[in-house]
Amino acid sequence: MAGAIIENMSTRKLCIVGGILLVFQVIAFLVGGLIAPSPTTAVPYTSVKCIDVRKNHHRTKWLMPWGPNHCKKLKDFDEAVSRQIEANDIVFAVHVPLPTKEMSPWFQFMLFIMQLDIAFKMDNDLRENAEITLDVSLAYRDDTSSDWEEIAHAIEIRKLKCTFGSPKTLESEGRHYDCDFLPFMEIGSVAHKYYLINIRLPVNERKGINVGIGEIKDIRLVGIHQNGGFTKVWFAMKTFLTPSILIIMVWYWRRITLMTRAPVLLEKVIFALGISMTFINIPVEWFSIGFDWTWMLLFGDIRQGIFYAMLLSFWIIFCGEHMMDQNERNRLSGYWKQVGPIAVGSFCLFVFDMCERGVQLKNPFYSIWTTEVGTELAMAFIIVAGICLCLYFLFLCFMVFQVFRNISGKQSSLPAMSKARRLHYEGLIFRFKFLMLITLACAAMTVIFFIVSQVTEGHWKWGDITIQVNSAFFTGIYGMWNLYVFALMFLYAPSHKNYGEDQSNGDLGVNSGEELQLTTTITHVDGPTEVYKLARKEAQE
């Protein structure tokens, strides 16, 4: 009777905890959907064609597209031809942001893509697999009267991928090619108020530089940056969640250290998952408001990579600890076949990120996709990572199938136990299935909301209420995985309640007076719990 009462209490507590977590999950989605603006903003810029006829002009002066010290402008290239101005003396200038506006550190990053307006001309056709060479420079200043300070200068090559929908005849001259967008620049911080981009298209017929690229009419840029309002909501969530996960993590480890046995593998993995979640949560981004930390994007990728590697490892070990026999269980080396693909895939993605954003710390105009070697290398890393991910999911699906098959076998032994102990085991099996379903739901919600955010316009409107779908996706999924880790540590922390003193233990050979674990299937004062012993017996049979 006492065991049944305790089991009913633990089931009731599980429902209460699940309800509370569900409320917080809804709040996380509503914060992004109703409070935060859209995560990013795209701003189009059209370059201004400036004239610079001085020798070695690039090293001596920056050309402004507008303002009191604006450059001498060209309306179009016909004017340049009539005035006998060479292509090497034309500079495409872009000022960021637009007039009367300022950039802010709350924007966090700037990403630019380029679009070329190329007209068809019979005597200057666009060659197949043409490449355009860009002499690009980036500068900044924090007030309108200061001199421009150079951030970066580089000579970059981009491949042109264009199509022409009409026959290439005299009647089609002047029509524009349909060209793909080109990656242009990415900066991991927005520490200054004003930025200036100068672009030159140097021509050298002897070396074949910028020859056969068609007649370029204009250069357009699209600048993408994070919205300041979304950044503030994101920082607030991180600031709130950091102490929450940290407190439950300290409480969880303290409960483990109070046991008379050493921590088992699954407990260590759950604790490591909590550490990786805390590593993501720590709001070091607050410092980016006052410091020019261009490495924050790379640092964020590394933090997310560590967390997802730990999460995938946890799922494998969680299933394995409920399936393997005593000799293979509780040892990390027993999972090398399953954890190996995670390590290889994570390493490949890390190398790819270092080849892209790592180089961009020195040269923001760099892109690994602009050269054949870089593209092949990037694709190789991504394909290897994809193969490792497929192998991982095959292992995981097989282990989940094995676990549920073993659980079905265990249930045949339950009638021989006392009522209290049977209820205890039924509760443990229920909680395992419950956690597996929650894990599946979290993964499914992540995929579903990602797809929805990609195919919708970015917001839904009902009457006077506007819901930002993309913002809700970011805050909701971020909050969901925090709640998932919180629930793991709360539900799998060892309990110190007494099971009872007069319960018979059937053929399990477990002494009376042992600890009752409220929700865990792994922790027992003197070693593995009864469920593990039963699982081992079933596996051996």
Coordinates of C-alpha atoms in Angstrom, one line a residue:
M1 CA 0.0 0.0 0.0
A2 CA 2.8 2.4 0.9
G3 CA 4.6 1.7 -2.4
A4 CA 1.3 2.4 -4.4
I5 CA 0.8 5.7 -2.6
I6 CA 4.4 6.7 -3.3
E7 CA 4.1 5.7 -6.9
N8 CA 0.8 7.7 -7.3
M9 CA 2.5 10.7 -5.7
S10 CA 5.4 10.5 -8.1
T11 CA 3.1 10.2 -11.1
R12 CA 1.2 13.2 -9.9
K13 CA 4.5 15.1 -9.5
L14 CA 5.5 14.1 -13.0
C15 CA 2.2 15.5 -14.4
I16 CA 2.6 18.7 -12.5
V17 CA 6.2 19.2 -13.7
G18 CA 5.1 18.5 -17.3
G19 CA 2.3 21.1 -17.0
I20 CA 4.7 23.7 -15.7
L21 CA 7.2 23.1 -18.4
L22 CA 4.4 23.3 -21.0
V23 CA 3.4 26.7 -19.7
F24 CA 7.0 28.0 -20.0
Q25 CA 7.2 26.5 -23.5
V26 CA 4.1 28.4 -24.6
I27 CA 5.6 31.6 -23.0
A28 CA 8.8 31.1 -24.9
F29 CA 7.0 31.0 -28.3
L30 CA 4.8 34.0 -27.4
V31 CA 7.8 36.1 -26.4
G32 CA 9.2 35.8 -29.9
G33 CA 5.9 35.9 -31.7
L34 CA 4.3 38.9 -29.9
I35 CA 7.1 40.9 -28.3
A36 CA 10.2 40.5 -30.5
P37 CA 10.3 42.0 -34.0
S38 CA 11.5 40.0 -37.0
P39 CA 15.0 38.6 -36.4
T40 CA 16.7 40.3 -39.3
T41 CA 16.2 43.2 -41.7
A42 CA 17.3 43.3 -45.3
V43 CA 18.3 46.7 -46.7
P44 CA 18.9 47.2 -50.5
Y45 CA 21.8 49.5 -51.6
T46 CA 22.5 50.8 -55.1
S47 CA 26.1 51.8 -55.6
V48 CA 27.1 55.3 -56.9
K49 CA 29.6 55.4 -59.8
C50 CA 32.4 57.8 -58.7
I51 CA 35.4 59.1 -60.7
D52 CA 38.9 58.9 -59.4
V53 CA 41.6 59.7 -61.9
R54 CA 44.6 60.0 -59.5
K55 CA 47.5 57.6 -59.6
N56 CA 47.5 55.1 -56.7
H57 CA 44.2 56.5 -55.8
H58 CA 43.1 53.7 -53.6
R59 CA 45.6 54.3 -50.9
T60 CA 45.0 58.0 -50.6
K61 CA 41.3 58.7 -50.5
W62 CA 37.9 57.2 -49.8
L63 CA 35.1 58.1 -52.2
M64 CA 31.7 59.1 -50.7
P65 CA 28.5 58.5 -52.7
W66 CA 26.7 61.5 -51.0
G67 CA 27.2 64.1 -48.4
P68 CA 29.2 67.4 -48.2
N69 CA 32.4 65.7 -49.5
H70 CA 30.7 63.4 -52.1
C71 CA 32.7 62.2 -55.1
K72 CA 32.3 63.3 -58.7
K73 CA 29.6 61.1 -60.1
L74 CA 28.8 59.4 -63.4
K75 CA 25.2 58.9 -64.5
D76 CA 26.1 55.9 -66.6
F77 CA 28.9 54.3 -68.6
D78 CA 27.9 56.1 -71.8
E79 CA 28.9 59.3 -70.0
A80 CA 32.2 57.7 -69.1
V81 CA 32.9 56.8 -72.7
S82 CA 32.0 60.2 -74.0
R83 CA 34.4 61.8 -71.4
Q84 CA 37.1 59.2 -72.1
I85 CA 37.1 57.9 -68.5
E86 CA 38.8 54.5 -68.2
A87 CA 37.2 51.6 -66.3
N88 CA 40.1 51.5 -63.8
D89 CA 39.2 55.1 -62.8
I90 CA 35.6 54.2 -61.9
V91 CA 34.7 53.4 -58.2
F92 CA 31.4 51.9 -57.1
A93 CA 30.7 53.5 -53.7
V94 CA 28.2 52.4 -51.1
H95 CA 27.5 54.1 -47.7
V96 CA 26.1 52.0 -44.9
P97 CA 23.5 52.8 -43.6
L98 CA 21.3 55.0 -45.8
P99 CA 21.2 58.7 -45.3
T100 CA 20.0 60.1 -41.9
K101 CA 20.4 56.6 -40.3
E102 CA 23.1 55.1 -38.0
M103 CA 24.2 51.5 -37.4
S104 CA 24.2 50.1 -33.9
P105 CA 26.0 47.4 -31.9
W106 CA 22.6 45.9 -31.3
F107 CA 22.6 44.8 -34.9
Q108 CA 25.2 42.2 -34.0
F109 CA 26.4 41.3 -37.6
M110 CA 26.3 42.5 -41.2
L111 CA 25.9 40.2 -44.2
F112 CA 26.1 41.5 -47.7
I113 CA 25.2 39.8 -51.0
M114 CA 25.9 41.4 -54.4
Q115 CA 23.8 41.6 -57.5
L116 CA 25.2 42.7 -60.8
D117 CA 23.1 44.4 -63.5
I118 CA 24.8 43.1 -66.7
A119 CA 23.4 44.1 -70.1
F120 CA 23.8 42.1 -73.3
K121 CA 25.9 43.6 -76.1
M122 CA 27.0 41.9 -79.3
D123 CA 30.5 43.2 -79.1
N124 CA 30.9 42.7 -75.3
D125 CA 29.2 39.4 -74.6
L126 CA 29.3 37.6 -71.3
R127 CA 31.6 34.5 -71.6
E128 CA 30.6 31.1 -70.3
N129 CA 32.1 30.5 -66.8
A130 CA 33.2 34.1 -66.6
E131 CA 34.9 35.4 -63.5
I132 CA 34.8 38.9 -62.2
T133 CA 37.7 40.4 -60.2
L134 CA 36.7 42.9 -57.4
D135 CA 39.1 45.3 -55.7
V136 CA 37.1 46.0 -52.5
S137 CA 37.8 48.1 -49.5
L138 CA 35.8 48.7 -46.3
A139 CA 36.2 51.6 -43.9
Y140 CA 34.4 53.0 -40.8
R141 CA 33.9 56.2 -38.8
D142 CA 31.8 57.1 -35.8
D143 CA 30.8 60.7 -36.7
T144 CA 30.3 62.6 -40.0
S145 CA 33.4 64.8 -39.7
S146 CA 36.0 62.2 -38.9
D147 CA 38.3 60.6 -41.4
W148 CA 37.6 57.1 -42.7
E149 CA 39.6 54.3 -41.1
E150 CA 40.3 51.2 -43.1
I151 CA 38.9 47.8 -41.8
A152 CA 39.8 45.6 -44.7
H153 CA 41.1 45.6 -48.3
A154 CA 41.1 42.6 -50.6
I155 CA 41.0 41.5 -54.2
E156 CA 38.4 38.9 -54.6
I157 CA 37.2 36.7 -57.5
R158 CA 33.6 35.7 -58.0
K159 CA 32.1 33.3 -60.6
L160 CA 29.3 34.7 -62.7
K161 CA 26.3 32.4 -63.1
C162 CA 23.9 34.2 -65.5
T163 CA 21.2 33.2 -68.0
F164 CA 19.8 35.2 -70.9
G165 CA 16.1 34.5 -71.8
S166 CA 16.1 36.0 -75.3
P167 CA 18.0 35.2 -78.5
K168 CA 21.4 37.0 -78.6
T169 CA 20.6 39.3 -81.6
L170 CA 20.9 43.0 -82.2
E171 CA 17.3 43.4 -81.2
S172 CA 18.1 42.0 -77.7
E173 CA 20.9 44.5 -77.0
G174 CA 20.4 46.4 -73.8
R175 CA 18.4 43.6 -72.1
H176 CA 19.8 42.4 -68.8
Y177 CA 21.1 38.9 -67.9
D178 CA 19.4 37.1 -65.0
C179 CA 22.4 36.6 -62.7
D180 CA 22.6 34.7 -59.3
F181 CA 23.4 36.7 -56.2
L182 CA 27.1 36.6 -55.2
P183 CA 28.4 36.4 -51.6
F184 CA 30.1 39.7 -50.9
M185 CA 30.9 40.3 -47.2
E186 CA 30.2 39.2 -43.6
I187 CA 31.2 41.0 -40.4
G188 CA 30.6 39.5 -36.9
S189 CA 30.1 42.8 -35.2
V190 CA 28.6 46.3 -35.8
A191 CA 30.7 48.4 -33.5
H192 CA 30.6 51.6 -35.6
K193 CA 28.0 54.0 -36.8
Y194 CA 29.0 54.4 -40.4
Y195 CA 30.6 52.1 -43.0
L196 CA 31.9 52.9 -46.5
I197 CA 32.5 50.3 -49.2
N198 CA 34.5 51.2 -52.3
I199 CA 34.5 48.6 -55.2
R200 CA 36.7 48.7 -58.3
L201 CA 36.6 46.5 -61.3
P202 CA 40.2 46.6 -62.5
V203 CA 40.7 45.8 -66.2
N204 CA 43.8 44.2 -67.6
E205 CA 43.3 42.7 -71.1
R206 CA 46.8 41.2 -71.2
K207 CA 46.2 39.2 -68.1
G208 CA 42.5 38.6 -68.9
I209 CA 41.3 40.4 -65.8
N210 CA 37.6 41.4 -66.1
V211 CA 37.5 40.6 -69.8
G212 CA 34.4 38.9 -71.2
I213 CA 32.1 39.8 -68.2
G214 CA 29.6 41.7 -70.3
E215 CA 28.5 45.3 -69.9
I216 CA 28.0 46.0 -66.2
K217 CA 25.5 48.7 -65.7
D218 CA 25.2 48.8 -61.9
I219 CA 26.3 47.0 -58.7
R220 CA 23.6 46.4 -56.1
L221 CA 24.1 45.2 -52.5
V222 CA 21.6 43.8 -50.0
G223 CA 22.7 44.3 -46.4
I224 CA 21.2 41.9 -43.8
H225 CA 21.6 42.6 -40.1
Q226 CA 19.9 41.5 -36.9
N227 CA 17.1 43.7 -35.6
G228 CA 18.0 45.6 -32.4
G229 CA 14.7 44.8 -30.8
F230 CA 15.1 41.1 -31.4
T231 CA 18.6 41.3 -30.0
K232 CA 17.3 42.8 -26.7
V233 CA 14.7 40.0 -26.4
W234 CA 17.3 37.4 -27.2
F235 CA 19.7 38.7 -24.6
A236 CA 17.0 38.9 -22.0
M237 CA 16.1 35.2 -22.6
K238 CA 19.7 34.2 -22.2
T239 CA 20.1 36.3 -19.1
F240 CA 17.0 34.6 -17.6
L241 CA 17.8 31.1 -18.6
T242 CA 21.4 31.1 -17.5
P243 CA 20.8 31.1 -13.7
S244 CA 17.8 28.7 -14.2
I245 CA 19.9 26.0 -15.8
L246 CA 22.9 26.7 -13.5
I247 CA 20.8 26.3 -10.4
I248 CA 19.2 23.0 -11.5
M249 CA 22.6 21.8 -12.6
V250 CA 24.1 22.5 -9.1
W251 CA 21.1 20.9 -7.4
Y252 CA 21.3 17.9 -9.7
W253 CA 25.0 17.2 -9.0
R254 CA 24.6 17.8 -5.3
R255 CA 21.9 15.1 -5.2
I256 CA 24.3 12.7 -7.0
T257 CA 27.2 13.4 -4.6
L258 CA 24.9 12.6 -1.6
M259 CA 24.7 9.0 -2.8
T260 CA 27.1 6.5 -1.4
R261 CA 28.1 5.2 -4.8
A262 CA 30.0 6.8 -7.6
P263 CA 28.0 8.6 -10.4
V264 CA 27.1 6.3 -13.3
L265 CA 27.7 7.1 -16.9
L266 CA 24.2 8.4 -17.8
E267 CA 24.3 10.8 -14.8
K268 CA 27.6 12.1 -16.0
V269 CA 26.3 12.6 -19.5
I270 CA 23.2 14.5 -18.3
F271 CA 25.5 16.7 -16.2
A272 CA 27.7 17.3 -19.3
L273 CA 24.6 18.2 -21.3
G274 CA 23.7 20.7 -18.7
I275 CA 27.2 22.2 -18.9
S276 CA 27.0 22.5 -22.7
M277 CA 23.5 24.2 -22.4
T278 CA 24.9 26.6 -19.8
F279 CA 27.8 27.3 -22.2
I280 CA 25.3 28.4 -24.8
N281 CA 23.2 30.4 -22.4
I282 CA 25.9 32.5 -20.8
P283 CA 25.1 35.9 -22.3
V284 CA 28.6 37.0 -23.3
E285 CA 26.9 38.8 -26.2
W286 CA 26.3 41.7 -23.8
F287 CA 30.0 42.5 -24.1
S288 CA 29.6 42.8 -27.9
I289 CA 27.6 46.0 -27.3
G290 CA 30.8 47.7 -26.0
F291 CA 33.5 45.8 -27.7
D292 CA 34.3 45.2 -31.4
W293 CA 34.3 41.4 -31.1
T294 CA 34.2 40.2 -34.7
W295 CA 34.6 36.5 -33.6
M296 CA 31.2 36.3 -31.9
L297 CA 29.6 34.5 -34.9
L298 CA 32.3 31.8 -34.9
F299 CA 32.1 31.5 -31.1
G300 CA 28.4 31.1 -31.3
D301 CA 28.8 28.3 -33.9
I302 CA 31.3 26.5 -31.7
R303 CA 28.9 26.7 -28.7
Q304 CA 26.0 25.3 -30.6
G305 CA 28.2 22.5 -32.1
I306 CA 29.3 21.4 -28.6
F307 CA 25.7 21.4 -27.4
Y308 CA 24.3 19.4 -30.3
A309 CA 27.2 16.9 -30.1
M310 CA 26.4 16.3 -26.4
L311 CA 22.7 16.1 -27.1
L312 CA 23.2 13.4 -29.8
S313 CA 25.6 11.5 -27.5
F314 CA 23.1 11.6 -24.7
W315 CA 20.4 10.0 -26.8
I316 CA 22.7 7.2 -27.8
I317 CA 23.9 6.6 -24.2
F318 CA 20.4 7.0 -22.8
C319 CA 19.1 4.2 -25.0
G320 CA 22.2 2.1 -24.5
E321 CA 22.1 2.2 -20.7
H322 CA 18.6 0.7 -20.9
M323 CA 19.6 -2.1 -23.3
M324 CA 23.2 -3.3 -22.7
D325 CA 24.2 -5.9 -20.2
Q326 CA 26.2 -5.2 -17.1
N327 CA 29.6 -5.8 -18.8
E328 CA 29.1 -3.2 -21.5
R329 CA 27.1 -0.7 -19.7
N330 CA 28.4 2.3 -17.7
R331 CA 31.5 2.6 -19.9
L332 CA 31.9 5.3 -22.5
S333 CA 34.2 3.1 -24.5
G334 CA 31.3 0.7 -25.1
Y335 CA 29.7 3.4 -27.3
W336 CA 32.6 4.2 -29.6
K337 CA 30.7 2.8 -32.7
Q338 CA 27.8 5.1 -32.0
V339 CA 29.6 8.2 -30.7
G340 CA 32.4 7.9 -33.3
P341 CA 30.2 9.3 -36.2
I342 CA 29.2 12.2 -33.9
A343 CA 32.8 13.1 -33.3
V344 CA 33.8 12.8 -37.0
G345 CA 30.8 14.8 -38.2
S346 CA 31.3 17.5 -35.6
F347 CA 35.0 17.8 -36.5
C348 CA 34.2 18.2 -40.2
L349 CA 31.7 20.9 -39.5
F350 CA 34.2 22.7 -37.2
V351 CA 36.9 22.6 -39.9
F352 CA 34.3 23.9 -42.5
D353 CA 33.3 26.7 -40.1
M354 CA 37.0 27.6 -39.5
C355 CA 37.7 27.7 -43.2
E356 CA 34.8 30.1 -43.7
R357 CA 34.2 32.3 -40.7
G358 CA 37.7 31.8 -39.3
V359 CA 39.2 33.4 -42.4
Q360 CA 36.6 36.1 -42.4
L361 CA 38.0 37.4 -39.1
K362 CA 40.9 38.8 -41.2
N363 CA 39.2 39.2 -44.6
P364 CA 35.4 39.8 -44.3
F365 CA 35.1 39.5 -48.2
Y366 CA 36.3 35.9 -48.2
S367 CA 34.0 33.1 -49.1
I368 CA 35.0 29.4 -49.4
W369 CA 32.4 28.9 -52.1
T370 CA 34.0 31.3 -54.6
T371 CA 36.8 28.9 -55.9
E372 CA 36.6 25.4 -57.2
V373 CA 39.0 24.0 -54.6
G374 CA 37.1 25.8 -51.8
T375 CA 33.8 24.5 -53.1
E376 CA 35.0 21.0 -53.4
L377 CA 36.6 21.1 -50.0
A378 CA 33.4 22.5 -48.4
M379 CA 31.2 20.0 -50.1
A380 CA 33.5 17.2 -49.0
F381 CA 33.2 18.3 -45.3
I382 CA 29.5 18.6 -45.6
I383 CA 29.0 15.3 -47.3
V384 CA 31.2 13.5 -44.7
A385 CA 29.2 15.1 -41.9
G386 CA 25.9 14.1 -43.6
I387 CA 27.1 10.5 -43.9
C388 CA 28.0 10.5 -40.2
L389 CA 24.6 11.9 -39.3
C390 CA 22.9 9.2 -41.3
L391 CA 24.9 6.5 -39.7
Y392 CA 24.1 8.0 -36.3
F393 CA 20.4 7.9 -36.9
L394 CA 20.6 4.3 -38.1
F395 CA 22.3 3.4 -34.8
L396 CA 19.8 5.4 -32.8
C397 CA 16.7 3.9 -34.5
F398 CA 18.1 0.4 -34.0
M399 CA 18.8 1.0 -30.3
V400 CA 15.4 2.6 -29.7
F401 CA 13.8 -0.5 -31.3
Q402 CA 16.0 -2.8 -29.1
V403 CA 15.0 -0.8 -25.9
F404 CA 11.3 -1.0 -26.6
R405 CA 11.6 -4.7 -27.4
N406 CA 13.4 -5.3 -24.1
I407 CA 10.8 -3.3 -22.2
S408 CA 8.1 -5.5 -23.6
G409 CA 10.0 -8.6 -22.4
K410 CA 10.5 -7.1 -18.9
Q411 CA 6.8 -6.5 -18.5
S412 CA 6.2 -10.3 -18.6
S413 CA 8.2 -10.5 -15.3
L414 CA 6.1 -7.9 -13.5
P415 CA 3.2 -10.1 -12.4
A416 CA 5.5 -12.2 -10.2
M417 CA 6.5 -9.1 -8.1
S418 CA 4.7 -7.6 -5.1
K419 CA 2.1 -5.0 -5.9
A420 CA 4.1 -2.1 -4.7
R421 CA 7.2 -3.1 -6.6
R422 CA 5.2 -3.9 -9.7
L423 CA 3.7 -0.4 -9.6
H424 CA 7.2 1.0 -9.2
Y425 CA 8.5 -0.8 -12.3
E426 CA 5.5 0.1 -14.3
G427 CA 6.1 3.8 -13.4
L428 CA 9.7 3.5 -14.4
I429 CA 8.8 2.0 -17.8
F430 CA 6.1 4.6 -18.3
R431 CA 8.6 7.4 -17.6
F432 CA 11.1 6.0 -20.0
K433 CA 8.5 5.9 -22.8
F434 CA 7.4 9.3 -21.7
L435 CA 10.9 10.8 -22.1
M436 CA 11.3 9.1 -25.5
L437 CA 8.1 10.6 -26.7
I438 CA 9.1 14.1 -25.4
T439 CA 12.4 13.7 -27.2
L440 CA 10.7 12.8 -30.4
A441 CA 8.2 15.7 -30.0
C442 CA 11.1 18.2 -29.4
A443 CA 12.9 17.0 -32.5
A444 CA 9.7 17.1 -34.6
M445 CA 8.8 20.6 -33.4
T446 CA 12.3 21.8 -34.3
V447 CA 12.0 20.5 -37.8
I448 CA 8.3 21.7 -38.2
F449 CA 8.9 25.2 -37.1
F450 CA 12.0 25.5 -39.2
I451 CA 10.1 24.5 -42.3
V452 CA 7.2 26.8 -41.4
S453 CA 9.6 29.7 -40.9
Q454 CA 11.1 29.1 -44.4
V455 CA 7.8 28.8 -46.3
T456 CA 5.8 31.6 -44.7
E457 CA 6.2 35.4 -45.2
G458 CA 7.7 35.8 -41.7
H459 CA 4.6 36.8 -39.9
W460 CA 0.9 35.9 -39.4
K461 CA -1.8 38.6 -38.8
W462 CA -5.1 38.0 -37.0
G463 CA -7.0 41.2 -36.7
D464 CA -4.8 43.7 -34.9
I465 CA -2.4 41.0 -33.6
T466 CA 0.7 40.2 -35.6
I467 CA 2.7 37.1 -34.8
Q468 CA 6.4 37.1 -35.9
V469 CA 6.8 33.4 -37.0
N470 CA 10.6 33.6 -37.4
S471 CA 11.1 35.2 -34.0
A472 CA 8.7 32.7 -32.4
F473 CA 10.8 29.9 -34.0
F474 CA 14.1 31.2 -32.6
T475 CA 12.8 31.9 -29.0
G476 CA 10.5 28.9 -28.9
I477 CA 13.0 26.3 -30.0
Y478 CA 15.7 27.9 -27.9
G479 CA 13.5 27.8 -24.8
M480 CA 12.3 24.3 -25.7
W481 CA 15.8 22.7 -25.5
N482 CA 16.5 24.6 -22.3
L483 CA 13.3 23.1 -20.8
Y484 CA 14.3 19.7 -22.1
V485 CA 17.7 19.8 -20.3
F486 CA 16.0 21.3 -17.2
A487 CA 13.5 18.4 -17.2
L488 CA 16.2 15.8 -17.7
M489 CA 18.2 16.9 -14.6
F490 CA 15.0 17.4 -12.5
L491 CA 13.5 14.0 -13.4
Y492 CA 16.7 12.0 -13.3
A493 CA 18.1 13.4 -10.1
P494 CA 18.4 10.6 -7.4
S495 CA 15.7 10.6 -4.9
H496 CA 16.3 9.8 -1.2
K497 CA 12.9 8.6 -0.3
N498 CA 12.6 5.2 1.3
Y499 CA 10.8 2.5 -0.7
G500 CA 9.5 0.5 2.2
E501 CA 10.8 -2.0 4.7
D502 CA 8.7 -5.1 4.1
Q503 CA 8.4 -5.5 0.4
S504 CA 9.4 -8.8 -1.1
N505 CA 11.6 -8.6 -4.1
G506 CA 10.8 -11.8 -6.0
D507 CA 13.7 -13.2 -8.0
L508 CA 15.5 -9.9 -8.2
G509 CA 17.6 -10.3 -5.1
V510 CA 17.2 -6.7 -3.9
N511 CA 17.3 -6.0 -0.2
S512 CA 14.4 -4.2 1.5
G513 CA 14.8 -0.6 2.6
E514 CA 16.5 0.4 -0.6
E515 CA 16.0 3.9 -2.0
L516 CA 13.1 4.8 -4.2
Q517 CA 14.0 6.8 -7.2
L518 CA 11.2 9.2 -8.0
T519 CA 11.8 9.1 -11.7
T520 CA 15.2 7.7 -12.5
T521 CA 15.9 4.2 -13.8
I522 CA 19.6 4.4 -13.1
T523 CA 20.4 5.5 -9.6
H524 CA 20.5 3.3 -6.6
V525 CA 22.4 3.8 -3.3
D526 CA 24.6 0.7 -3.9
G527 CA 24.8 0.5 -7.6
P528 CA 22.6 -0.2 -10.6
T529 CA 18.9 -0.2 -10.0
E530 CA 16.5 -3.1 -10.2
V531 CA 15.4 -2.1 -13.7
Y532 CA 18.9 -2.5 -14.9
K533 CA 19.3 -5.9 -13.3
L534 CA 16.0 -6.9 -14.9
A535 CA 17.2 -5.5 -18.2
R536 CA 20.4 -7.5 -18.0
K537 CA 18.5 -10.7 -17.2
E538 CA 16.2 -10.1 -20.2
A539 CA 19.2 -9.3 -22.5
Q540 CA 21.0 -12.4 -21.5
E541 CA 18.0 -14.6 -22.1

